[in-house]
XYZ file of C-alpha atoms in Angstrom:
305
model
C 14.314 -47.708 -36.701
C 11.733 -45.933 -34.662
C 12.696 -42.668 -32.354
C 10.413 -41.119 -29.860
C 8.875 -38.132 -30.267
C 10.212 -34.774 -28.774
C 8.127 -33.734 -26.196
C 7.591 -30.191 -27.668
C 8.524 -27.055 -24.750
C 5.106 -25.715 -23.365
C 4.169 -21.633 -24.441
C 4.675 -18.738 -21.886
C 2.220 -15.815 -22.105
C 3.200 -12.594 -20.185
C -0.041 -11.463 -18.824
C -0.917 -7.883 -18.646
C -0.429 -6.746 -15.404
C 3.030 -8.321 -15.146
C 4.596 -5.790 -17.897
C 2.669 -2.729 -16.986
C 5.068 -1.224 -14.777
C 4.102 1.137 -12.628
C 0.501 0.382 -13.186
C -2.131 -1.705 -10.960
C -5.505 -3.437 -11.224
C -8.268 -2.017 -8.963
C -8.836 1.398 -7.075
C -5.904 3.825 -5.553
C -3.454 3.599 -8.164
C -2.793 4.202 -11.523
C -4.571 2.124 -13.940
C -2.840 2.931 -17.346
C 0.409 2.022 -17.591
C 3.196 4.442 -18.223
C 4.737 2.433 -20.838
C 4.227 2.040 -24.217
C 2.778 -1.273 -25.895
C 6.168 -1.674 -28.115
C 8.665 -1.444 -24.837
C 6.300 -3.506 -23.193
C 5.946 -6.275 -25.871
C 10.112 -5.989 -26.755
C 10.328 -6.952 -23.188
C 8.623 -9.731 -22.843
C 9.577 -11.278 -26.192
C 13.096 -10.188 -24.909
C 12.722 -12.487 -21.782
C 11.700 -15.532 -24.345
C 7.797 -15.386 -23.629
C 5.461 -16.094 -27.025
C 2.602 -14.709 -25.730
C 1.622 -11.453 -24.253
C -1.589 -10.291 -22.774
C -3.059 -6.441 -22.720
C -6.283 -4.537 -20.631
C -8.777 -2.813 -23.454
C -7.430 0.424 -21.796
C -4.280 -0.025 -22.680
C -4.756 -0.540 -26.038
C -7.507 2.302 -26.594
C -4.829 4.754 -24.984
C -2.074 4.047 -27.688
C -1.415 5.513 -30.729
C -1.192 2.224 -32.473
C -3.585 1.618 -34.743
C -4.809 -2.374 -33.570
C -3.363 -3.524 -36.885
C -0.132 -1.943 -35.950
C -0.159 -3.576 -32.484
C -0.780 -6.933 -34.549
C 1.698 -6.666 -36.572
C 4.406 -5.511 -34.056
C 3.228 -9.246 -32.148
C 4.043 -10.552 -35.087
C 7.303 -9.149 -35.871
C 8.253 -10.072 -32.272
C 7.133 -13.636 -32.161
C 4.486 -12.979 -29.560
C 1.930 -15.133 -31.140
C -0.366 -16.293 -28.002
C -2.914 -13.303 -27.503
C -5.026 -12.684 -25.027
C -7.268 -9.544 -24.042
C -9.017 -8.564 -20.786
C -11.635 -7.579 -19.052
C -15.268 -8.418 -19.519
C -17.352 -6.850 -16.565
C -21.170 -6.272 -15.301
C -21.940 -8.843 -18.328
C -24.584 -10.349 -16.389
C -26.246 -6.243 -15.157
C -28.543 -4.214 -16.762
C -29.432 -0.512 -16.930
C -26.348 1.859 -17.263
C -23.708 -0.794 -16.080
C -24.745 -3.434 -18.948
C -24.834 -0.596 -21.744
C -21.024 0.446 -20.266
C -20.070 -3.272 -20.503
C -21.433 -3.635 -23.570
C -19.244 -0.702 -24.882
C -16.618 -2.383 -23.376
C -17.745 -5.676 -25.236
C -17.857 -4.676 -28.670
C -14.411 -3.054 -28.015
C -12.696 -5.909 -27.223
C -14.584 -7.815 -30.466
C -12.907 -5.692 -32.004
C -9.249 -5.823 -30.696
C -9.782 -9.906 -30.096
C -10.082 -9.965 -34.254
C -7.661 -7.560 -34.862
C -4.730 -9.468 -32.669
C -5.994 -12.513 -33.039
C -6.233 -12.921 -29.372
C -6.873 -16.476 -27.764
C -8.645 -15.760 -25.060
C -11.178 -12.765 -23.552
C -10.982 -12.550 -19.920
C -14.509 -12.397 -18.062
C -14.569 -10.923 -14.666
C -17.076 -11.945 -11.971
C -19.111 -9.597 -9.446
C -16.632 -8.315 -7.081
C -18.419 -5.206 -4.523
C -16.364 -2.776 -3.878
C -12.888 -4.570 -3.064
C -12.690 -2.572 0.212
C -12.925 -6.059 2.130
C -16.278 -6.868 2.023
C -17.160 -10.000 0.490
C -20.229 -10.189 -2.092
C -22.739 -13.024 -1.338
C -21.981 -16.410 -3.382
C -24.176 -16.491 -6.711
C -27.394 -17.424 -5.726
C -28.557 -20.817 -7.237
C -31.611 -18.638 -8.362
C -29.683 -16.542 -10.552
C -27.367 -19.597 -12.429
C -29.564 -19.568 -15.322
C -29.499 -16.302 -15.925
C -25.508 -15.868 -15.635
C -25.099 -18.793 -18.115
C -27.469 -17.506 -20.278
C -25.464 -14.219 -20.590
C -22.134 -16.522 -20.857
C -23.237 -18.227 -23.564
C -24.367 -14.641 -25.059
C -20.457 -13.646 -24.704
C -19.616 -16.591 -26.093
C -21.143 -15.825 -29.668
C -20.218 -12.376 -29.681
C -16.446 -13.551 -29.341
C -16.678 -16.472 -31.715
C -16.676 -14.779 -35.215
C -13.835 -13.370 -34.328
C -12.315 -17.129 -33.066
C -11.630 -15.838 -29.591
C -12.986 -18.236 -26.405
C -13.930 -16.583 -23.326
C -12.332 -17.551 -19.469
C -14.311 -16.455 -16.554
C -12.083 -15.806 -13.644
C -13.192 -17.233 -10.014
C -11.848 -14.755 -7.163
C -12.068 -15.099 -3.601
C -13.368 -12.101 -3.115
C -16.023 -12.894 -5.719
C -19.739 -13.666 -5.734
C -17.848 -16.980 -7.779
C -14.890 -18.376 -6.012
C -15.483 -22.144 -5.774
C -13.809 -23.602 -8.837
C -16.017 -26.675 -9.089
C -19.170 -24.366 -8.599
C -17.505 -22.344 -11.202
C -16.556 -25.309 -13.794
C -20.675 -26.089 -13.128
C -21.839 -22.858 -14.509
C -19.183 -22.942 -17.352
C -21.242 -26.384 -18.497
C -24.323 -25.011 -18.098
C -23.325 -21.882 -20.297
C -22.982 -25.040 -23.022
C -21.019 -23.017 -25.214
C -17.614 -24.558 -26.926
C -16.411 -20.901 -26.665
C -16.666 -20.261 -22.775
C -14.241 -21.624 -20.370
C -12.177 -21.110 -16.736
C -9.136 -19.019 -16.006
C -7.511 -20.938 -13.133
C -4.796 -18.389 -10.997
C -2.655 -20.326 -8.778
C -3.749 -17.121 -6.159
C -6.830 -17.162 -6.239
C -6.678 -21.087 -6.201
C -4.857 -20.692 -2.839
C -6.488 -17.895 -1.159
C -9.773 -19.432 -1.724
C -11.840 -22.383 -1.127
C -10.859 -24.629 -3.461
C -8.096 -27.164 -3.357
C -5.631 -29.423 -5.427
C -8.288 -31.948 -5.601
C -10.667 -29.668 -6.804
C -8.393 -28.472 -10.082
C -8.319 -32.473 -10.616
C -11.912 -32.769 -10.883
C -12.273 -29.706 -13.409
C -13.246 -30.438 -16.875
C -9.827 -30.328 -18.698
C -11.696 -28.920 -21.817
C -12.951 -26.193 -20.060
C -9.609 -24.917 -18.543
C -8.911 -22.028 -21.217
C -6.279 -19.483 -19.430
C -4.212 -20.674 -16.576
C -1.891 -17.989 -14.280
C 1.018 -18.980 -12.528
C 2.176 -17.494 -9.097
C 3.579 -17.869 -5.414
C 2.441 -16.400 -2.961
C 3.334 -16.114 0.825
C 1.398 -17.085 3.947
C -1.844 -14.724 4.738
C -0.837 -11.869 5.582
C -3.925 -10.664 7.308
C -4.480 -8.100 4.635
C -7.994 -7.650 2.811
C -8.261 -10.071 0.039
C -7.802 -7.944 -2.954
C -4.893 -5.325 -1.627
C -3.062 -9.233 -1.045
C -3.326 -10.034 -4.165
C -2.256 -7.094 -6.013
C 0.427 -6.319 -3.937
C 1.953 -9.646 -2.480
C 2.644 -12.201 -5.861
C 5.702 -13.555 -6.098
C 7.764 -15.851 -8.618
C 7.300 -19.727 -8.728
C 9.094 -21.215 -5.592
C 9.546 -18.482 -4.204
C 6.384 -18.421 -1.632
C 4.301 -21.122 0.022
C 1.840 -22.191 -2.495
C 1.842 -25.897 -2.991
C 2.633 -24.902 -7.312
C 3.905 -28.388 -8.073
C 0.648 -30.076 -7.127
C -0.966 -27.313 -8.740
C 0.551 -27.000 -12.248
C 0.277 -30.640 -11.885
C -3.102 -30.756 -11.538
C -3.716 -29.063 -14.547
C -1.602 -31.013 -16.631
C -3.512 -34.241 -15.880
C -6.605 -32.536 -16.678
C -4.898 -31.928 -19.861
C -3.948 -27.996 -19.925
C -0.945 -27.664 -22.031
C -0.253 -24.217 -22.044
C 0.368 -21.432 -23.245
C 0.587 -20.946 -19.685
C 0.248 -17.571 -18.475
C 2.902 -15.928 -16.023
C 1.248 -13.120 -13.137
C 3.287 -11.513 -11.143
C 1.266 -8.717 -9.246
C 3.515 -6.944 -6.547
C 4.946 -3.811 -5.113
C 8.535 -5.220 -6.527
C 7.232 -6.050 -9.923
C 6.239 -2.632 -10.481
C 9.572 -1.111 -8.785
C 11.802 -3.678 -10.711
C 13.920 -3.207 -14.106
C 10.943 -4.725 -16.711
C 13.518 -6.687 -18.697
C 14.850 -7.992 -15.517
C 12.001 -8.867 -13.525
C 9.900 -10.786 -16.788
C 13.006 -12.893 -17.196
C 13.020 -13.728 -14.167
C 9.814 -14.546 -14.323
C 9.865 -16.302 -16.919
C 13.005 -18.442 -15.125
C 10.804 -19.249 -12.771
C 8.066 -20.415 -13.877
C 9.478 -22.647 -16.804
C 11.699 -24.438 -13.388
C 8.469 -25.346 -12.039
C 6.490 -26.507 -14.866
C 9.600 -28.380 -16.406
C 10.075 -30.446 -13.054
C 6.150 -31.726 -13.507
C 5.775 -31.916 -17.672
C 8.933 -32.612 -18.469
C 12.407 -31.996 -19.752
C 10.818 -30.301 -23.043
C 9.101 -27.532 -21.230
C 12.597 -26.192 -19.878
C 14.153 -25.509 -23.182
């Protein structure tokens, strides 16, 4: 007698700016965060997430050796890795030898953890409002040459590389975005799709559809609530909320990306002024509740267990 199979529950990673505390991306605030890695990681392996992500900073700034932060992942069942962030890849001069410092740093802590996934940034101005111009079709070769360049130095070491499309990027057009991924032609060079910047910029539902499902490495989940009228990247480090809980059209979203064939682990980020006020245990369980509500009510009954 034959039995189906049991659909198996879908992975949860707790990206890093959702555990940081009292900590934020970007200028005017306090980049490090005040907490150690081991209250950070207890935490989220507390609130039932396998996965856990962490800035370069962060783990330069502790006294853990990278082998000690392993093997605390380890001991905590935290075994989805991923480490962030990859900027002014694409520059030269004294900005490319800084990101290259950065680079061979996060080789380095990618091996060590056995991280997933490296998160690539894209060129961003000054986050004061203004908007950089959209990558000039002149300059596509040279920006997948230099992904497919980040793609080897990360492979030895069995990590892929996401770039991230933000609205208030020079990439923020996830179709335009998936197109430079394939023309990087490396196996090791992918998308991180947010559910934010999905919403806040010019893409749509449709769009996520029409991505290559192979090419989808890192996915964030969020809410979010109606413009505010805010500048773009204040918004969105300030203003994420938990699945259902704002007026992002998430079903059709995390949807999306299932029929494309994502399957996880799927990344939880929850940027906010309460995130960073809340009780850490508290607030990653809850986001944790959250998020597994929505994605169980479009995968399936295995992804709420």
């Amino acid at each position: 007698m034959s039995t189906s199979p049991v659909a198996a529950s879908p992975a949860f990673l707790a990206t890093c700016w959702s555990h940081t505390g009292d900590a934020q991306p970007g200028p005017g605030g306090r980049h490090l965060s005040p907490l150690d890695l081991r209250t950070r990681a207890e935490a989220a392996a507390g609130a039932g997430f396998t996965g856990i992500g962490f800035t370069i900073e962060d783990l330069q700034a502790s006294p853990l050796a990278l082998r000690e932060v392993g093997a605390m992942l380890d001991d905590l069942g935290l075994v989805h890795r991923e480490v962030e962030l990859v900027e002014d890849w694409w520059t030269t001069g004294e900005l490319r030898r800084a990101s290259d410092a950065k680079r061979a740093a996060l080789v380095e802590a990618a091996g060590a953890l056995g991280a997933v996934s490296v998160k690539a940034g894209p060129a961003v101005g000054d986050l004061s409002g203004s908007i950089p111009e959209l990558l000039d079709p002149d300059e596509v070769a040279h920006w997948a040459e230099e992904l497919h360049r980040l793609g080897d130095d990360f492979a030895p070491v069995g990590a892929r590389v996401a770039i991230e499309p933000l609205p208030f990027a020079n990439i923020r057009d996830f179709r335009r975005a998936a197109d430079l991924v394939l023309a990087a032609d490396h196996a090791g060079v992918g998308l991180v799709v947010d559910l934010w910047h999905v919403d806040r910029g010019p893409s749509t539902v449709d769009d996520l559809r029409a991505l290559p499902g192979e090419k989808v490495f890192v996915v964030e989940l969020n809410d979010g609530p109606a413009p505010t009228g805010e500048a773009p990247f204040p918004e969105t480090r300030d203003r994420r909320l938990d699945l259902g809980r704002g007026t992002f059209d998430v079903h059709g979203m995390v949807g999306a990306l299932h029929d494309v064939g994502f399957s996880g682990p799927w990344g939880v980020e929850i940027i906010s002024h309460e995130q960073r006020r809340g009780p850490l245990a508290e607030v990653l369980a809850e986001n944790l509740r959250a998020a597994r509500a929505v994605v169980s009510s479009v995968v399936g009954a295995g992804a709420g267990a």
